[in-house]
Amino acid sequence: MRIVLLLIVLSFSFLTRAQKDTAFSAKNILLPNSSLTYKMILLPAGSFQMGSPDKEAGRKKDEGPAKKISVSSFWIGAFEVTHDQFDLFYKDVTVSQDQMSDAVTRPSAQYVDLSWGMGKSGGYPVNSLQQRTALMFCRWLYQKTGEFYRLPTEAEWEYACRAGTTTTYFFGNDAAQLKNYAWYKDNCKQGYNKVGRLKPNPWGLYDMLGNVGEWVLDQYDENSFTTMTKTKDPVREPTSKQPRLLKGGSYLDEANAVRCAVRLSSKPDWNKRDPQVPKSPWWLTDAPFAGFRIVKPAVAPSKEEIDAFFKKYISN
């Protein structure tokens, strides 16, 4: 009888610990010069299978061969960055516009409303922006707070999206359930929606699939998986302005393009209607689906490393 009771106690102890292990630390950071906050969740270091298996429905060649990748611990936004949050940077009159790329600058004015009537204030994701613009937001946030923020690498993004799962979507393989977790073509006729209105993934992250596509840090390369040699914190560093990479699919996509492994390469014609010469370095007139979320390494880099990071990623 004592042995049975001991086993029951041990089992209860294990289950309690397992539940605690999935309840990651979270915090709300106060954004500069405002009462707005941004929720971030601390993900533990871990390993996962990056990319898609050969037989996954909708799979494209650039999603594999899948590889086992490990990532260091990092904080990640629970939500996509919204117009309200981004506007603190966009409308910060203490920051100059259109200066040299090695200075902290803010975006030039949009020549038309690039939300295209889909919604701005009250929690809608910011959209129609270049990867560089998202990085400049991170740089502005660093200058204002002293805390280093950046875009996630492709590996970090997919690790966070999968949240310990190995299926097509983080909730399984049944696309019929996608409407409960993602805004995509079948349930999103009018464009993107306010962030956080559907169910989160198992790690408490909202809208990882669908709504707006999310910029990651990497240069896009269709052969990334075949040429990848680093399996710990890999990142494809920039070598040219095009193409860069978005993850997660968007409100415009079919279910098979809103998977954890989907990779979207940026294209020059995402700015074809921009009347400026040269084209805007801030906005994407023809990519209303392009948004982002931010991350923060659990171990902060040195000031020298941060300066080198922004010089590399913003000037390239």
mmCIF file of C-alpha atoms in Angstrom:
data_model
loop_
_atom_site.group_PDB
_atom_site.id
_atom_site.type_symbol
_atom_site.label_atom_id
_atom_site.label_comp_id
_atom_site.label_asym_id
_atom_site.label_seq_id
_atom_site.Cartn_x
_atom_site.Cartn_y
_atom_site.Cartn_z
ATOM 1 C CA MET A 1 0.000 0.000 0.000
ATOM 2 C CA ARG A 2 2.871 2.387 0.873
ATOM 3 C CA ILE A 3 4.464 1.687 -2.497
ATOM 4 C CA VAL A 4 1.205 2.522 -4.301
ATOM 5 C CA LEU A 5 0.871 5.795 -2.393
ATOM 6 C CA LEU A 6 4.490 6.669 -3.147
ATOM 7 C CA LEU A 7 3.918 6.095 -6.877
ATOM 8 C CA ILE A 8 0.818 8.291 -6.803
ATOM 9 C CA VAL A 9 2.756 11.105 -5.085
ATOM 10 C CA LEU A 10 5.645 10.813 -7.550
ATOM 11 C CA SER A 11 3.265 10.831 -10.521
ATOM 12 C CA PHE A 12 1.490 13.934 -9.214
ATOM 13 C CA SER A 13 4.839 15.612 -8.641
ATOM 14 C CA PHE A 14 5.949 14.852 -12.208
ATOM 15 C CA LEU A 15 2.722 16.146 -13.748
ATOM 16 C CA THR A 16 2.913 19.330 -11.701
ATOM 17 C CA ARG A 17 6.498 19.918 -12.793
ATOM 18 C CA ALA A 18 5.623 19.249 -16.457
ATOM 19 C CA GLN A 19 2.803 21.771 -16.331
ATOM 20 C CA LYS A 20 5.117 24.357 -14.788
ATOM 21 C CA ASP A 21 7.690 23.698 -17.508
ATOM 22 C CA THR A 22 5.256 24.946 -20.182
ATOM 23 C CA ALA A 23 4.283 28.056 -18.210
ATOM 24 C CA PHE A 24 7.108 30.269 -19.434
ATOM 25 C CA SER A 25 7.991 33.596 -17.861
ATOM 26 C CA ALA A 26 6.251 36.616 -19.353
ATOM 27 C CA LYS A 27 6.563 40.347 -18.914
ATOM 28 C CA ASN A 28 5.096 43.532 -20.332
ATOM 29 C CA ILE A 29 7.639 46.094 -21.466
ATOM 30 C CA LEU A 30 6.569 49.731 -21.283
ATOM 31 C CA LEU A 31 7.089 51.396 -24.653
ATOM 32 C CA PRO A 32 8.874 54.788 -24.683
ATOM 33 C CA ASN A 33 6.911 57.997 -24.066
ATOM 34 C CA SER A 34 3.584 56.197 -23.707
ATOM 35 C CA SER A 35 1.403 54.009 -21.554
ATOM 36 C CA LEU A 36 1.470 51.248 -24.177
ATOM 37 C CA THR A 37 3.076 47.921 -23.368
ATOM 38 C CA TYR A 38 4.314 44.960 -25.390
ATOM 39 C CA LYS A 39 4.091 41.461 -23.929
ATOM 40 C CA MET A 40 7.092 39.178 -24.277
ATOM 41 C CA ILE A 41 7.521 35.522 -23.349
ATOM 42 C CA LEU A 42 10.817 33.875 -22.395
ATOM 43 C CA LEU A 43 11.428 30.688 -24.358
ATOM 44 C CA PRO A 44 13.964 28.181 -23.031
ATOM 45 C CA ALA A 45 16.890 26.963 -25.102
ATOM 46 C CA GLY A 46 16.008 23.816 -27.008
ATOM 47 C CA SER A 47 16.211 21.710 -30.144
ATOM 48 C CA PHE A 48 13.669 21.033 -32.875
ATOM 49 C CA GLN A 49 13.258 19.717 -36.404
ATOM 50 C CA MET A 50 13.428 22.762 -38.704
ATOM 51 C CA GLY A 51 11.796 22.558 -42.129
ATOM 52 C CA SER A 52 9.137 20.192 -43.405
ATOM 53 C CA PRO A 53 9.176 16.441 -44.098
ATOM 54 C CA ASP A 54 9.085 15.315 -47.734
ATOM 55 C CA LYS A 55 5.463 14.164 -47.580
ATOM 56 C CA GLU A 56 3.935 17.231 -45.910
ATOM 57 C CA ALA A 57 0.964 18.526 -47.935
ATOM 58 C CA GLY A 58 1.783 21.791 -49.706
ATOM 59 C CA ARG A 59 5.496 21.440 -49.072
ATOM 60 C CA LYS A 60 7.943 23.350 -51.281
ATOM 61 C CA LYS A 61 11.481 22.345 -52.137
ATOM 62 C CA ASP A 62 13.059 25.218 -50.192
ATOM 63 C CA GLU A 63 11.670 23.847 -46.891
ATOM 64 C CA GLY A 64 14.156 21.049 -46.630
ATOM 65 C CA PRO A 65 15.728 18.684 -46.129
ATOM 66 C CA ALA A 66 14.567 19.176 -42.544
ATOM 67 C CA LYS A 67 17.370 19.478 -39.993
ATOM 68 C CA LYS A 68 17.721 19.212 -36.239
ATOM 69 C CA ILE A 69 18.532 22.701 -34.987
ATOM 70 C CA SER A 70 19.183 24.055 -31.506
ATOM 71 C CA VAL A 71 18.553 27.620 -30.388
ATOM 72 C CA SER A 72 19.549 29.610 -27.319
ATOM 73 C CA SER A 73 16.984 31.040 -24.916
ATOM 74 C CA PHE A 74 15.277 34.262 -26.015
ATOM 75 C CA TRP A 75 12.289 36.505 -25.350
ATOM 76 C CA ILE A 76 9.700 36.851 -28.106
ATOM 77 C CA GLY A 77 6.674 39.080 -28.571
ATOM 78 C CA ALA A 78 3.408 37.340 -27.745
ATOM 79 C CA PHE A 79 1.783 39.408 -30.501
ATOM 80 C CA GLU A 80 2.643 41.045 -33.788
ATOM 81 C CA VAL A 81 3.687 44.708 -33.417
ATOM 82 C CA THR A 82 0.625 46.924 -33.885
ATOM 83 C CA HIS A 83 0.117 50.261 -35.627
ATOM 84 C CA ASP A 84 -0.341 51.929 -32.221
ATOM 85 C CA GLN A 85 2.999 50.597 -30.983
ATOM 86 C CA PHE A 86 4.847 51.325 -34.217
ATOM 87 C CA ASP A 87 3.458 54.883 -34.355
ATOM 88 C CA LEU A 88 5.454 55.754 -31.225
ATOM 89 C CA PHE A 89 8.507 55.432 -33.452
ATOM 90 C CA TYR A 90 6.915 56.685 -36.677
ATOM 91 C CA LYS A 91 5.651 59.873 -35.025
ATOM 92 C CA ASP A 92 8.553 60.503 -32.646
ATOM 93 C CA VAL A 93 9.418 64.104 -33.570
ATOM 94 C CA THR A 94 12.666 63.915 -31.622
ATOM 95 C CA VAL A 95 13.998 61.569 -34.314
ATOM 96 C CA SER A 96 14.993 62.840 -37.741
ATOM 97 C CA GLN A 97 13.640 61.487 -41.025
ATOM 98 C CA ASP A 98 15.526 60.337 -44.104
ATOM 99 C CA GLN A 99 18.998 60.639 -42.678
ATOM 100 C CA MET A 100 22.022 58.465 -43.310
ATOM 101 C CA SER A 101 21.486 54.751 -42.691
ATOM 102 C CA ASP A 102 23.948 54.677 -39.801
ATOM 103 C CA ALA A 103 21.862 57.187 -37.843
ATOM 104 C CA VAL A 104 18.688 56.533 -35.858
ATOM 105 C CA THR A 105 15.959 57.777 -38.185
ATOM 106 C CA ARG A 106 12.241 57.331 -38.515
ATOM 107 C CA PRO A 107 10.151 56.545 -41.588
ATOM 108 C CA SER A 108 9.188 59.090 -44.182
ATOM 109 C CA ALA A 109 5.474 59.848 -44.569
ATOM 110 C CA GLN A 110 3.373 57.394 -46.570
ATOM 111 C CA TYR A 111 2.133 58.914 -49.823
ATOM 112 C CA VAL A 112 -1.140 57.000 -49.354
ATOM 113 C CA ASP A 113 -2.577 55.179 -46.348
ATOM 114 C CA LEU A 114 -0.836 51.814 -46.618
ATOM 115 C CA SER A 115 -3.228 50.104 -44.216
ATOM 116 C CA TRP A 116 -5.591 50.216 -47.219
ATOM 117 C CA GLY A 117 -8.606 50.607 -44.941
ATOM 118 C CA MET A 118 -8.003 47.342 -43.054
ATOM 119 C CA GLY A 119 -7.651 49.117 -39.690
ATOM 120 C CA LYS A 120 -5.020 51.001 -37.732
ATOM 121 C CA SER A 121 -5.725 52.057 -34.136
ATOM 122 C CA GLY A 122 -6.902 49.669 -31.443
ATOM 123 C CA GLY A 123 -4.670 46.655 -32.028
ATOM 124 C CA TYR A 124 -4.286 46.047 -35.757
ATOM 125 C CA PRO A 125 -0.860 44.792 -36.885
ATOM 126 C CA VAL A 126 1.419 47.300 -38.592
ATOM 127 C CA ASN A 127 1.897 46.401 -42.246
ATOM 128 C CA SER A 128 3.324 47.325 -45.651
ATOM 129 C CA LEU A 129 6.811 47.869 -44.285
ATOM 130 C CA GLN A 130 10.283 46.848 -45.380
ATOM 131 C CA GLN A 131 12.420 44.516 -43.285
ATOM 132 C CA ARG A 132 14.778 47.474 -42.780
ATOM 133 C CA THR A 133 11.912 49.512 -41.293
ATOM 134 C CA ALA A 134 11.217 46.791 -38.736
ATOM 135 C CA LEU A 135 14.912 46.751 -37.839
ATOM 136 C CA MET A 136 14.927 50.543 -37.476
ATOM 137 C CA PHE A 137 12.035 50.194 -35.018
ATOM 138 C CA CYS A 138 14.204 47.762 -33.039
ATOM 139 C CA ARG A 139 17.118 50.186 -33.142
ATOM 140 C CA TRP A 140 14.918 53.067 -31.988
ATOM 141 C CA LEU A 141 13.623 50.885 -29.125
ATOM 142 C CA TYR A 142 17.202 50.047 -28.143
ATOM 143 C CA GLN A 143 18.181 53.736 -28.165
ATOM 144 C CA LYS A 144 15.176 54.632 -26.031
ATOM 145 C CA THR A 145 15.341 51.798 -23.489
ATOM 146 C CA GLY A 146 18.932 50.560 -23.500
ATOM 147 C CA GLU A 147 17.573 47.040 -24.108
ATOM 148 C CA PHE A 148 18.580 45.225 -27.307
ATOM 149 C CA TYR A 149 15.706 44.074 -29.522
ATOM 150 C CA ARG A 150 15.806 42.650 -33.034
ATOM 151 C CA LEU A 151 13.878 40.503 -35.471
ATOM 152 C CA PRO A 152 13.926 36.737 -34.817
ATOM 153 C CA THR A 153 16.138 34.569 -36.958
ATOM 154 C CA GLU A 154 14.314 32.084 -39.158
ATOM 155 C CA ALA A 155 15.347 29.303 -36.761
ATOM 156 C CA GLU A 156 14.109 31.202 -33.691
ATOM 157 C CA TRP A 157 10.829 32.025 -35.412
ATOM 158 C CA GLU A 158 10.114 28.428 -36.428
ATOM 159 C CA TYR A 159 11.164 27.100 -33.001
ATOM 160 C CA ALA A 160 8.729 29.519 -31.382
ATOM 161 C CA CYS A 161 5.952 28.737 -33.863
ATOM 162 C CA ARG A 162 6.212 24.956 -33.524
ATOM 163 C CA ALA A 163 6.256 25.222 -29.721
ATOM 164 C CA GLY A 164 7.504 21.674 -29.255
ATOM 165 C CA THR A 165 5.258 20.128 -31.906
ATOM 166 C CA THR A 166 6.317 18.288 -35.060
ATOM 167 C CA THR A 167 3.144 18.544 -37.146
ATOM 168 C CA THR A 168 2.217 20.709 -40.155
ATOM 169 C CA TYR A 169 0.577 23.254 -37.890
ATOM 170 C CA PHE A 170 1.332 23.638 -34.175
ATOM 171 C CA PHE A 171 -2.109 22.187 -33.389
ATOM 172 C CA GLY A 172 -1.773 19.103 -35.623
ATOM 173 C CA ASN A 173 -2.216 18.241 -39.306
ATOM 174 C CA ASP A 174 -5.918 19.014 -39.765
ATOM 175 C CA ALA A 175 -6.255 22.184 -41.837
ATOM 176 C CA ALA A 176 -9.937 22.357 -40.873
ATOM 177 C CA GLN A 177 -8.800 23.552 -37.415
ATOM 178 C CA LEU A 178 -6.741 26.418 -38.826
ATOM 179 C CA LYS A 179 -9.639 28.884 -38.529
ATOM 180 C CA ASN A 180 -9.336 28.661 -34.733
ATOM 181 C CA TYR A 181 -5.712 29.824 -34.735
ATOM 182 C CA ALA A 182 -5.003 31.880 -37.844
ATOM 183 C CA TRP A 183 -6.504 34.560 -40.060
ATOM 184 C CA TYR A 184 -6.078 33.309 -43.610
ATOM 185 C CA LYS A 185 -7.905 33.356 -46.928
ATOM 186 C CA ASP A 186 -10.872 31.206 -45.857
ATOM 187 C CA ASN A 187 -11.845 33.210 -42.741
ATOM 188 C CA CYS A 188 -10.446 36.623 -43.530
ATOM 189 C CA LYS A 189 -12.187 38.254 -46.472
ATOM 190 C CA GLN A 190 -11.616 41.878 -45.419
ATOM 191 C CA GLY A 191 -7.885 41.825 -44.662
ATOM 192 C CA TYR A 192 -5.914 41.433 -41.458
ATOM 193 C CA ASN A 193 -7.520 41.474 -37.991
ATOM 194 C CA LYS A 194 -6.652 42.804 -34.558
ATOM 195 C CA VAL A 195 -3.913 40.766 -32.927
ATOM 196 C CA GLY A 196 -4.724 38.141 -30.300
ATOM 197 C CA ARG A 197 -8.346 37.437 -31.265
ATOM 198 C CA LEU A 198 -7.849 33.716 -31.996
ATOM 199 C CA LYS A 199 -6.263 30.885 -29.980
ATOM 200 C CA PRO A 200 -2.506 31.031 -29.235
ATOM 201 C CA ASN A 201 -0.001 28.273 -29.879
ATOM 202 C CA PRO A 202 1.018 25.974 -26.961
ATOM 203 C CA TRP A 203 3.610 28.517 -25.785
ATOM 204 C CA GLY A 204 1.150 31.419 -25.620
ATOM 205 C CA LEU A 205 2.103 33.132 -28.891
ATOM 206 C CA TYR A 206 -0.725 34.597 -30.979
ATOM 207 C CA ASP A 207 -1.049 34.896 -34.761
ATOM 208 C CA MET A 208 2.181 33.026 -35.492
ATOM 209 C CA LEU A 209 0.344 31.687 -38.533
ATOM 210 C CA GLY A 210 -1.617 33.999 -40.822
ATOM 211 C CA ASN A 211 -2.749 37.608 -40.212
ATOM 212 C CA VAL A 212 0.366 39.430 -41.444
ATOM 213 C CA GLY A 213 3.494 37.672 -42.666
ATOM 214 C CA GLU A 214 6.427 38.275 -40.331
ATOM 215 C CA TRP A 215 9.887 39.476 -41.300
ATOM 216 C CA VAL A 216 12.767 37.441 -39.936
ATOM 217 C CA LEU A 217 16.426 38.387 -39.883
ATOM 218 C CA ASP A 218 17.696 36.074 -42.601
ATOM 219 C CA GLN A 219 18.550 36.620 -46.213
ATOM 220 C CA TYR A 220 16.339 34.330 -48.289
ATOM 221 C CA ASP A 221 18.134 31.476 -50.032
ATOM 222 C CA GLU A 222 16.196 28.665 -51.678
ATOM 223 C CA ASN A 223 19.081 26.335 -50.858
ATOM 224 C CA SER A 224 19.436 27.314 -47.202
ATOM 225 C CA PHE A 225 18.796 23.834 -45.877
ATOM 226 C CA THR A 226 21.212 22.094 -48.218
ATOM 227 C CA THR A 227 24.037 24.587 -47.616
ATOM 228 C CA MET A 228 23.449 25.109 -43.891
ATOM 229 C CA THR A 229 26.458 23.958 -41.870
ATOM 230 C CA LYS A 230 25.747 25.566 -38.501
ATOM 231 C CA THR A 231 23.126 23.752 -36.408
ATOM 232 C CA LYS A 232 23.345 25.975 -33.305
ATOM 233 C CA ASP A 233 21.635 29.382 -33.703
ATOM 234 C CA PRO A 234 21.948 29.463 -37.504
ATOM 235 C CA VAL A 235 21.214 32.660 -39.437
ATOM 236 C CA ARG A 236 21.705 33.555 -43.099
ATOM 237 C CA GLU A 237 23.429 36.951 -42.866
ATOM 238 C CA PRO A 238 22.574 39.654 -45.428
ATOM 239 C CA THR A 239 24.568 39.904 -48.616
ATOM 240 C CA SER A 240 22.111 41.975 -50.674
ATOM 241 C CA LYS A 241 18.894 43.958 -50.200
ATOM 242 C CA GLN A 242 16.885 41.291 -51.991
ATOM 243 C CA PRO A 243 15.550 38.785 -51.337
ATOM 244 C CA ARG A 244 14.776 38.749 -47.621
ATOM 245 C CA LEU A 245 12.483 36.320 -45.790
ATOM 246 C CA LEU A 246 9.026 36.301 -44.161
ATOM 247 C CA LYS A 247 7.459 33.468 -42.175
ATOM 248 C CA GLY A 248 3.969 32.354 -41.194
ATOM 249 C CA GLY A 249 1.909 33.215 -44.267
ATOM 250 C CA SER A 250 -0.775 35.896 -44.190
ATOM 251 C CA TYR A 251 -4.467 36.704 -44.485
ATOM 252 C CA LEU A 252 -4.130 36.395 -48.273
ATOM 253 C CA ASP A 253 -2.923 32.792 -48.280
ATOM 254 C CA GLU A 254 -4.548 29.378 -48.605
ATOM 255 C CA ALA A 255 -4.147 26.927 -45.720
ATOM 256 C CA ASN A 256 -1.199 25.143 -47.320
ATOM 257 C CA ALA A 257 0.746 28.434 -47.382
ATOM 258 C CA VAL A 258 0.080 29.102 -43.682
ATOM 259 C CA ARG A 259 2.229 26.320 -42.238
ATOM 260 C CA CYS A 260 5.066 26.397 -39.698
ATOM 261 C CA ALA A 261 7.678 25.609 -42.361
ATOM 262 C CA VAL A 262 6.492 27.981 -45.108
ATOM 263 C CA ARG A 263 9.111 30.443 -46.376
ATOM 264 C CA LEU A 264 8.248 33.549 -48.399
ATOM 265 C CA SER A 265 10.900 35.351 -50.397
ATOM 266 C CA SER A 266 10.590 39.128 -50.794
ATOM 267 C CA LYS A 267 10.349 40.521 -54.338
ATOM 268 C CA PRO A 268 11.281 43.863 -55.948
ATOM 269 C CA ASP A 269 7.768 44.266 -57.360
ATOM 270 C CA TRP A 270 6.367 44.550 -53.824
ATOM 271 C CA ASN A 271 7.012 48.262 -54.382
ATOM 272 C CA LYS A 272 6.109 48.611 -58.050
ATOM 273 C CA ARG A 273 3.395 51.274 -57.514
ATOM 274 C CA ASP A 274 5.572 53.467 -55.312
ATOM 275 C CA PRO A 275 5.906 56.736 -57.312
ATOM 276 C CA GLN A 276 9.147 57.788 -55.628
ATOM 277 C CA VAL A 277 12.504 57.689 -57.383
ATOM 278 C CA PRO A 278 14.258 55.785 -55.974
ATOM 279 C CA LYS A 279 11.597 53.593 -54.368
ATOM 280 C CA SER A 280 10.888 54.101 -50.669
ATOM 281 C CA PRO A 281 13.411 52.391 -48.377
ATOM 282 C CA TRP A 282 10.710 52.280 -45.674
ATOM 283 C CA TRP A 283 7.435 51.099 -47.182
ATOM 284 C CA LEU A 284 6.117 48.385 -49.468
ATOM 285 C CA THR A 285 3.192 49.721 -51.462
ATOM 286 C CA ASP A 286 2.346 46.313 -52.910
ATOM 287 C CA ALA A 287 2.989 44.119 -49.864
ATOM 288 C CA PRO A 288 0.160 45.005 -47.453
ATOM 289 C CA PHE A 289 0.685 41.639 -45.756
ATOM 290 C CA ALA A 290 4.224 42.392 -44.467
ATOM 291 C CA GLY A 291 4.502 42.894 -40.673
ATOM 292 C CA PHE A 292 6.717 41.704 -37.804
ATOM 293 C CA ARG A 293 7.223 40.816 -34.145
ATOM 294 C CA ILE A 294 10.402 41.327 -32.119
ATOM 295 C CA VAL A 295 12.705 39.232 -29.944
ATOM 296 C CA LYS A 296 15.317 39.891 -27.285
ATOM 297 C CA PRO A 297 18.209 37.487 -26.561
ATOM 298 C CA ALA A 298 18.123 36.109 -23.006
ATOM 299 C CA VAL A 299 21.805 36.976 -22.734
ATOM 300 C CA ALA A 300 22.352 40.581 -23.774
ATOM 301 C CA PRO A 301 25.212 41.225 -26.213
ATOM 302 C CA SER A 302 27.816 43.926 -25.535
ATOM 303 C CA LYS A 303 27.401 47.480 -26.822
ATOM 304 C CA GLU A 304 30.085 46.794 -29.408
ATOM 305 C CA GLU A 305 28.218 43.706 -30.616
ATOM 306 C CA ILE A 306 24.937 45.619 -30.787
ATOM 307 C CA ASP A 307 26.500 48.468 -32.785
ATOM 308 C CA ALA A 308 28.042 45.947 -35.180
ATOM 309 C CA PHE A 309 24.716 44.150 -35.533
ATOM 310 C CA PHE A 310 22.765 47.241 -36.564
ATOM 311 C CA LYS A 311 25.519 48.374 -38.906
ATOM 312 C CA LYS A 312 25.501 44.992 -40.636
ATOM 313 C CA TYR A 313 21.755 44.473 -40.917
ATOM 314 C CA ILE A 314 20.556 48.017 -41.602
ATOM 315 C CA SER A 315 23.240 49.103 -44.031
ATOM 316 C CA ASN A 316 23.033 45.934 -46.135
#
